[in-house]
């Protein structure tokens, strides 16, 4: 049972951490192109129809929205808790007709004013939602019959023999794996989607174990806070460096696994049903 106080605390922290992240986030994306590649991969995996309408939940600075617009000519409305991420993305997105709004992904019906979409997508954002059933309920109400909800998840670092390399890196650092790396785990997000849609398809995307990408990814202030909560940003950066240096003997052997899932709304189902 998630309390309102816990939800509020998580969301305040999320908005605050991402408000501090927008510059480094942008620099990371320019260097690695990770979030746009992840959005493209999710779109092709779920066979997203060109020129469809998309609600992008946890849109950040619009990186995934721009990829969907560029590659599929989608019209996109992005919603994000962090005012600074949204304002950083508005310039480039605005000229493409992509709308970005500050708002809570657990309050989608009100935030979107009742607009209905072909897809509701969460690119690398759903694991930060404290009440996943609630956001999926809201997403479902914003979806046309026949539409789809899909998400991509937090990265897993997997060794050649299947071992959890992030756990190994923490072990080598002499620390326990942090409890709140994700607020909602993959199984819970899948369960919520399955319960709401009545169907579920799981997918994943494997990338090489790129330690430089991982170090840069976890140096984004919000990501570093998920690994080393309660420490200063400078200290978190130092820890992240050592953490991934501890895996240098694994480079070229393991992989990064991005889990995904999709659920679809029955084509014959009228709005307001379920
Ligand atoms: C890792 S970023 C991904 C951003 C974007 N989807 C991309 O692909 O670049 C996660 C984003 O989710 C947003 N977020 C987390 N919880 C949210 C909520 N309850 N409502 C709206 N946005 C949320 C954060 O503010 C952050 O910008």
Tab-separated table of C-alpha atoms and ligand atoms in Angstrom:
chain	number	residue	atom	x	y	z
A	1	UNK	CA	0.000	0.000	0.000
A	2	UNK	CA	1.544	3.310	-1.104
A	3	UNK	CA	0.780	6.221	1.212
A	4	UNK	CA	0.084	9.730	-0.074
A	5	UNK	CA	3.004	11.006	1.994
A	6	UNK	CA	5.398	8.543	0.283
A	7	UNK	CA	4.064	9.483	-3.164
A	8	UNK	CA	4.482	13.185	-2.460
A	9	UNK	CA	8.008	12.691	-1.154
A	10	UNK	CA	9.049	10.667	-4.208
A	11	UNK	CA	7.605	13.202	-6.628
A	12	UNK	CA	9.200	16.161	-4.873
A	13	UNK	CA	12.576	14.393	-5.007
A	14	UNK	CA	12.101	13.429	-8.656
A	15	UNK	CA	11.222	16.989	-9.716
A	16	UNK	CA	14.117	18.370	-7.685
A	17	UNK	CA	16.707	15.861	-8.974
A	18	UNK	CA	15.656	16.272	-12.612
A	19	UNK	CA	15.566	20.063	-12.257
A	20	UNK	CA	19.253	19.743	-11.340
A	21	UNK	CA	19.891	17.316	-14.205
A	22	UNK	CA	18.756	19.066	-17.375
A	23	UNK	CA	22.149	20.339	-18.575
A	24	UNK	CA	24.062	17.112	-17.916
A	25	UNK	CA	21.149	15.085	-19.266
A	26	UNK	CA	21.293	17.042	-22.533
A	27	UNK	CA	25.093	16.664	-22.791
A	28	UNK	CA	24.753	12.929	-22.135
A	29	UNK	CA	22.189	12.601	-24.917
A	30	UNK	CA	24.322	14.578	-27.394
A	31	UNK	CA	27.272	12.252	-26.656
A	32	UNK	CA	25.473	8.882	-26.528
A	33	UNK	CA	22.026	9.312	-28.173
A	34	UNK	CA	20.751	6.705	-25.717
A	35	UNK	CA	17.244	7.939	-24.908
A	36	UNK	CA	16.324	8.613	-28.534
A	37	UNK	CA	17.676	5.153	-29.515
A	38	UNK	CA	15.658	3.581	-26.702
A	39	UNK	CA	12.481	5.404	-27.822
A	40	UNK	CA	13.078	4.333	-31.448
A	41	UNK	CA	13.634	0.767	-30.399
A	42	UNK	CA	10.489	0.705	-28.264
A	43	UNK	CA	8.485	2.219	-31.153
A	44	UNK	CA	9.675	-0.370	-33.678
A	45	UNK	CA	9.184	-3.214	-31.179
A	46	UNK	CA	5.526	-2.308	-30.617
A	47	UNK	CA	5.074	-1.584	-34.356
A	48	UNK	CA	4.054	1.993	-33.758
A	49	UNK	CA	1.932	3.301	-36.636
A	50	UNK	CA	3.345	6.352	-38.449
A	51	UNK	CA	1.486	9.657	-38.020
A	52	UNK	CA	-0.211	8.525	-34.819
A	53	UNK	CA	-0.759	10.580	-31.679
A	54	UNK	CA	1.397	9.860	-28.649
A	55	UNK	CA	1.200	10.855	-25.009
A	56	UNK	CA	4.817	10.730	-23.741
A	57	UNK	CA	4.712	10.336	-19.952
A	58	UNK	CA	7.869	11.467	-18.153
A	59	UNK	CA	8.984	13.169	-21.379
A	60	UNK	CA	11.923	14.972	-19.783
A	61	UNK	CA	13.367	17.488	-22.243
A	62	UNK	CA	11.561	15.911	-25.189
A	63	UNK	CA	14.342	13.682	-26.520
A	64	UNK	CA	12.041	10.696	-27.087
A	65	UNK	CA	9.216	12.920	-28.367
A	66	UNK	CA	11.570	14.355	-31.012
A	67	UNK	CA	12.702	10.868	-32.082
A	68	UNK	CA	9.069	9.765	-32.534
A	69	UNK	CA	8.247	12.906	-34.467
A	70	UNK	CA	11.337	12.601	-36.681
A	71	UNK	CA	11.046	8.887	-37.436
A	72	UNK	CA	7.266	8.337	-37.382
A	73	UNK	CA	5.822	11.829	-37.965
A	74	UNK	CA	3.890	11.413	-34.712
A	75	UNK	CA	2.131	14.280	-32.999
A	76	UNK	CA	3.327	14.179	-29.403
A	77	UNK	CA	2.214	15.654	-26.119
A	78	UNK	CA	4.856	15.226	-23.414
A	79	UNK	CA	4.151	15.516	-19.682
A	80	UNK	CA	6.856	15.747	-17.023
A	81	UNK	CA	7.166	16.652	-13.347
A	82	UNK	CA	10.373	18.658	-13.790
A	83	UNK	CA	9.808	22.273	-14.900
A	84	UNK	CA	13.467	22.677	-15.883
A	85	UNK	CA	13.572	19.553	-18.057
A	86	UNK	CA	10.399	20.745	-19.808
A	87	UNK	CA	11.605	24.299	-20.369
A	88	UNK	CA	14.993	23.007	-21.631
A	89	UNK	CA	13.155	20.979	-24.284
A	90	UNK	CA	10.511	23.491	-25.295
A	91	UNK	CA	12.619	25.445	-27.793
A	92	UNK	CA	13.552	22.549	-30.093
A	93	UNK	CA	10.225	20.749	-29.585
A	94	UNK	CA	8.075	23.843	-30.108
A	95	UNK	CA	9.408	24.442	-33.623
A	96	UNK	CA	8.373	20.866	-34.513
A	97	UNK	CA	4.869	21.295	-33.076
A	98	UNK	CA	5.599	18.970	-30.149
A	99	UNK	CA	3.879	20.135	-26.969
A	100	UNK	CA	5.621	19.693	-23.611
A	101	UNK	CA	3.802	20.335	-20.348
A	102	UNK	CA	4.687	20.284	-16.686
A	103	UNK	CA	2.398	17.816	-14.940
A	104	UNK	CA	2.076	14.635	-12.957
A	105	UNK	CA	1.889	11.355	-14.863
A	106	UNK	CA	-0.473	10.091	-12.175
A	107	UNK	CA	-2.962	12.817	-13.111
A	108	UNK	CA	-3.026	12.403	-16.886
A	109	UNK	CA	-6.736	12.834	-17.587
A	110	UNK	CA	-6.817	16.236	-15.934
A	111	UNK	CA	-3.418	17.346	-17.257
A	112	UNK	CA	-4.298	16.469	-20.865
A	113	UNK	CA	-7.798	17.948	-20.588
A	114	UNK	CA	-9.393	14.670	-21.666
A	115	UNK	CA	-7.450	14.376	-24.959
A	116	UNK	CA	-7.353	10.818	-26.401
A	117	UNK	CA	-4.207	9.248	-27.918
A	118	UNK	CA	-3.236	6.274	-30.091
A	119	UNK	CA	-0.319	5.480	-27.748
A	120	UNK	CA	0.714	6.280	-24.209
A	121	UNK	CA	4.465	5.685	-23.839
A	122	UNK	CA	6.853	5.811	-20.880
A	123	UNK	CA	10.460	5.889	-22.062
A	124	UNK	CA	12.739	5.146	-19.089
A	125	UNK	CA	10.342	6.782	-16.649
A	126	UNK	CA	7.827	4.273	-15.247
A	127	UNK	CA	10.233	2.863	-12.653
A	128	UNK	CA	10.189	6.230	-10.854
A	129	UNK	CA	6.404	6.210	-10.378
A	130	UNK	CA	5.376	5.406	-6.800
A	131	UNK	CA	1.841	4.244	-7.707
A	132	UNK	CA	2.167	2.365	-10.966
A	133	UNK	CA	-1.435	1.073	-11.020
A	134	UNK	CA	-2.668	4.627	-10.753
A	135	UNK	CA	-0.619	5.984	-13.643
A	136	UNK	CA	-1.547	2.994	-15.828
A	137	UNK	CA	-5.251	3.583	-15.003
A	138	UNK	CA	-4.875	7.194	-16.048
A	139	UNK	CA	-2.961	6.213	-19.206
A	140	UNK	CA	-5.726	3.757	-20.101
A	141	UNK	CA	-8.345	6.487	-19.848
A	142	UNK	CA	-6.303	8.603	-22.291
A	143	UNK	CA	-6.103	5.750	-24.814
A	144	UNK	CA	-8.412	5.181	-27.771
A	145	UNK	CA	-9.857	1.680	-28.236
A	146	UNK	CA	-7.235	-0.302	-30.159
A	147	UNK	CA	-4.432	1.894	-28.783
A	148	UNK	CA	-1.379	0.757	-26.841
A	149	UNK	CA	0.463	1.567	-23.637
A	150	UNK	CA	4.165	0.684	-23.576
A	151	UNK	CA	7.194	1.342	-21.433
A	152	UNK	CA	10.950	0.817	-21.397
A	153	UNK	CA	12.585	0.096	-18.063
A	154	UNK	CA	15.702	0.805	-15.992
A	155	UNK	CA	18.936	-0.771	-17.348
A	156	UNK	CA	20.078	-4.143	-16.006
A	157	UNK	CA	23.768	-5.038	-16.229
A	158	UNK	CA	24.117	-8.700	-17.028
A	159	UNK	CA	27.350	-10.733	-17.022
A	160	UNK	CA	28.243	-13.442	-19.527
A	161	UNK	CA	26.968	-16.109	-17.122
A	162	UNK	CA	23.809	-14.129	-16.273
A	163	UNK	CA	25.112	-12.567	-13.065
A	164	UNK	CA	23.935	-9.138	-11.907
A	165	UNK	CA	26.948	-6.920	-12.590
A	166	UNK	CA	25.602	-3.931	-10.683
A	167	UNK	CA	25.317	-6.138	-7.580
A	168	UNK	CA	28.870	-7.339	-8.241
A	169	UNK	CA	30.154	-3.767	-8.595
A	170	UNK	CA	28.566	-2.793	-5.259
A	171	UNK	CA	29.966	-5.916	-3.631
A	172	UNK	CA	33.437	-4.966	-4.876
A	173	UNK	CA	32.872	-1.494	-3.439
A	174	UNK	CA	31.971	-3.060	-0.094
A	175	UNK	CA	28.442	-1.627	-0.145
A	176	UNK	CA	24.950	-3.117	-0.299
A	177	UNK	CA	22.894	-2.559	-3.446
A	178	UNK	CA	20.786	0.568	-2.825
A	179	UNK	CA	17.154	-0.237	-2.097
A	180	UNK	CA	15.529	2.562	-4.111
A	181	UNK	CA	17.378	2.193	-7.414
A	182	UNK	CA	13.868	1.929	-8.787
A	183	UNK	CA	10.677	2.875	-6.968
A	184	UNK	CA	8.578	0.390	-8.944
A	185	UNK	CA	10.100	-2.834	-10.212
A	186	UNK	CA	9.572	-4.385	-13.649
A	187	UNK	CA	7.289	-7.154	-12.352
A	188	UNK	CA	4.976	-4.632	-10.647
A	189	UNK	CA	4.833	-2.426	-13.760
A	190	UNK	CA	3.996	-5.488	-15.916
A	191	UNK	CA	1.326	-6.599	-13.442
A	192	UNK	CA	-0.350	-3.185	-13.518
A	193	UNK	CA	-0.353	-3.180	-17.326
A	194	UNK	CA	-1.673	-6.741	-17.531
A	195	UNK	CA	-4.446	-5.988	-15.019
A	196	UNK	CA	-5.598	-2.867	-16.838
A	197	UNK	CA	-5.329	-4.057	-20.439
A	198	UNK	CA	-6.055	-7.756	-19.940
A	199	UNK	CA	-3.013	-8.577	-22.080
A	200	UNK	CA	0.742	-8.044	-21.972
A	201	UNK	CA	3.747	-8.579	-24.211
A	202	UNK	CA	7.257	-8.412	-22.785
A	203	UNK	CA	10.265	-7.375	-24.832
A	204	UNK	CA	13.884	-6.543	-24.263
A	205	UNK	CA	16.764	-4.817	-25.984
A	206	UNK	CA	20.365	-5.839	-25.441
A	207	UNK	CA	23.303	-3.475	-25.817
A	208	UNK	CA	27.013	-4.127	-25.244
A	209	UNK	CA	28.320	-3.435	-21.746
A	210	UNK	CA	29.672	0.043	-22.442
A	211	UNK	CA	31.306	1.220	-19.207
A	212	UNK	CA	31.848	4.772	-20.437
A	213	UNK	CA	28.153	5.091	-21.276
A	214	UNK	CA	27.229	3.667	-17.871
A	215	UNK	CA	29.543	6.025	-16.027
A	216	UNK	CA	28.105	9.007	-17.944
A	217	UNK	CA	24.522	7.757	-17.442
A	218	UNK	CA	24.921	7.381	-13.686
A	219	UNK	CA	26.695	10.729	-13.477
A	220	UNK	CA	23.414	12.447	-14.437
A	221	UNK	CA	22.472	13.942	-11.028
A	222	UNK	CA	19.101	12.158	-10.822
A	223	UNK	CA	20.620	8.775	-11.740
A	224	UNK	CA	23.551	9.123	-9.357
A	225	UNK	CA	21.073	9.845	-6.556
A	226	UNK	CA	19.383	6.500	-7.243
A	227	UNK	CA	22.708	4.714	-6.607
A	228	UNK	CA	24.204	6.836	-3.816
A	229	UNK	CA	21.318	8.591	-2.044
A	230	UNK	CA	22.070	11.091	0.682
A	231	UNK	CA	25.562	12.046	-0.606
A	232	UNK	CA	26.641	15.283	-2.266
A	233	UNK	CA	26.727	15.330	-6.065
A	234	UNK	CA	30.539	15.538	-6.117
A	235	UNK	CA	30.803	12.525	-3.849
A	236	UNK	CA	28.248	10.604	-5.932
A	237	UNK	CA	30.299	11.281	-9.071
A	238	UNK	CA	33.445	9.938	-7.398
A	239	UNK	CA	31.567	6.805	-6.262
A	240	UNK	CA	30.119	6.238	-9.752
A	241	UNK	CA	33.604	6.427	-11.274
A	242	UNK	CA	34.993	3.826	-8.862
A	243	UNK	CA	31.873	1.659	-9.201
A	244	UNK	CA	32.300	1.218	-12.952
A	245	UNK	CA	36.082	1.048	-12.820
A	246	UNK	CA	35.471	-2.006	-10.630
A	247	UNK	CA	33.822	-3.675	-13.625
A	248	UNK	CA	36.624	-3.037	-16.123
A	249	UNK	CA	37.518	-6.749	-16.211
A	250	UNK	CA	33.946	-7.402	-17.453
A	251	UNK	CA	34.091	-4.995	-20.425
A	252	UNK	CA	33.304	-6.790	-23.665
A	253	UNK	CA	31.714	-9.782	-21.919
A	254	UNK	CA	28.358	-8.745	-20.478
A	255	UNK	CA	25.528	-6.586	-21.769
A	256	UNK	CA	23.044	-3.894	-20.789
A	257	UNK	CA	19.475	-5.146	-20.867
A	258	UNK	CA	16.577	-2.751	-21.348
A	259	UNK	CA	13.316	-4.490	-20.548
A	260	UNK	CA	10.110	-3.269	-22.187
A	261	UNK	CA	6.442	-4.195	-22.169
A	262	UNK	CA	3.264	-3.303	-24.050
A	263	UNK	CA	-0.436	-3.732	-23.429
A	264	UNK	CA	-3.241	-2.916	-25.840
A	265	UNK	CA	-6.780	-1.728	-25.356
A	266	UNK	CA	-9.436	-3.896	-27.023
A	267	UNK	CA	-10.492	-2.262	-30.326
A	268	UNK	CA	-14.209	-2.648	-29.577
A	269	UNK	CA	-14.008	-1.206	-26.082
A	270	UNK	CA	-15.857	2.074	-25.600
A	271	UNK	CA	-14.272	4.995	-23.729
A	272	UNK	CA	-15.013	4.790	-20.004
A	273	UNK	CA	-15.310	0.956	-19.971
A	274	UNK	CA	-13.237	-1.206	-17.573
B	1	LIG	C1	15.159	9.140	-17.182
B	1	LIG	S1	14.118	10.497	-17.558
B	1	LIG	C2	13.491	10.020	-19.171
B	1	LIG	C3	13.014	11.231	-19.958
B	1	LIG	C4	12.505	10.943	-21.370
B	1	LIG	N1	11.433	9.977	-21.404
B	1	LIG	C5	13.615	10.534	-22.300
B	1	LIG	O1	13.495	9.479	-22.911
B	1	LIG	O2	14.590	11.287	-22.448
B	1	LIG	C6	12.702	10.205	-16.516
B	1	LIG	C7	11.725	11.373	-16.488
B	1	LIG	O3	10.519	10.947	-15.838
B	1	LIG	C8	9.974	12.075	-15.166
B	1	LIG	N2	8.987	11.638	-14.172
B	1	LIG	C9	9.185	10.815	-13.114
B	1	LIG	N3	8.053	10.687	-12.392
B	1	LIG	C10	7.099	11.415	-13.038
B	1	LIG	C11	5.713	11.682	-12.801
B	1	LIG	N4	5.061	11.189	-11.727
B	1	LIG	N5	5.054	12.461	-13.682
B	1	LIG	C12	5.686	13.004	-14.751
B	1	LIG	N6	7.000	12.808	-15.000
B	1	LIG	C13	7.697	12.022	-14.171
B	1	LIG	C14	11.206	12.752	-14.577
B	1	LIG	O4	10.968	14.072	-14.205
B	1	LIG	C15	12.216	12.590	-15.724
B	1	LIG	O5	12.252	13.720	-16.568
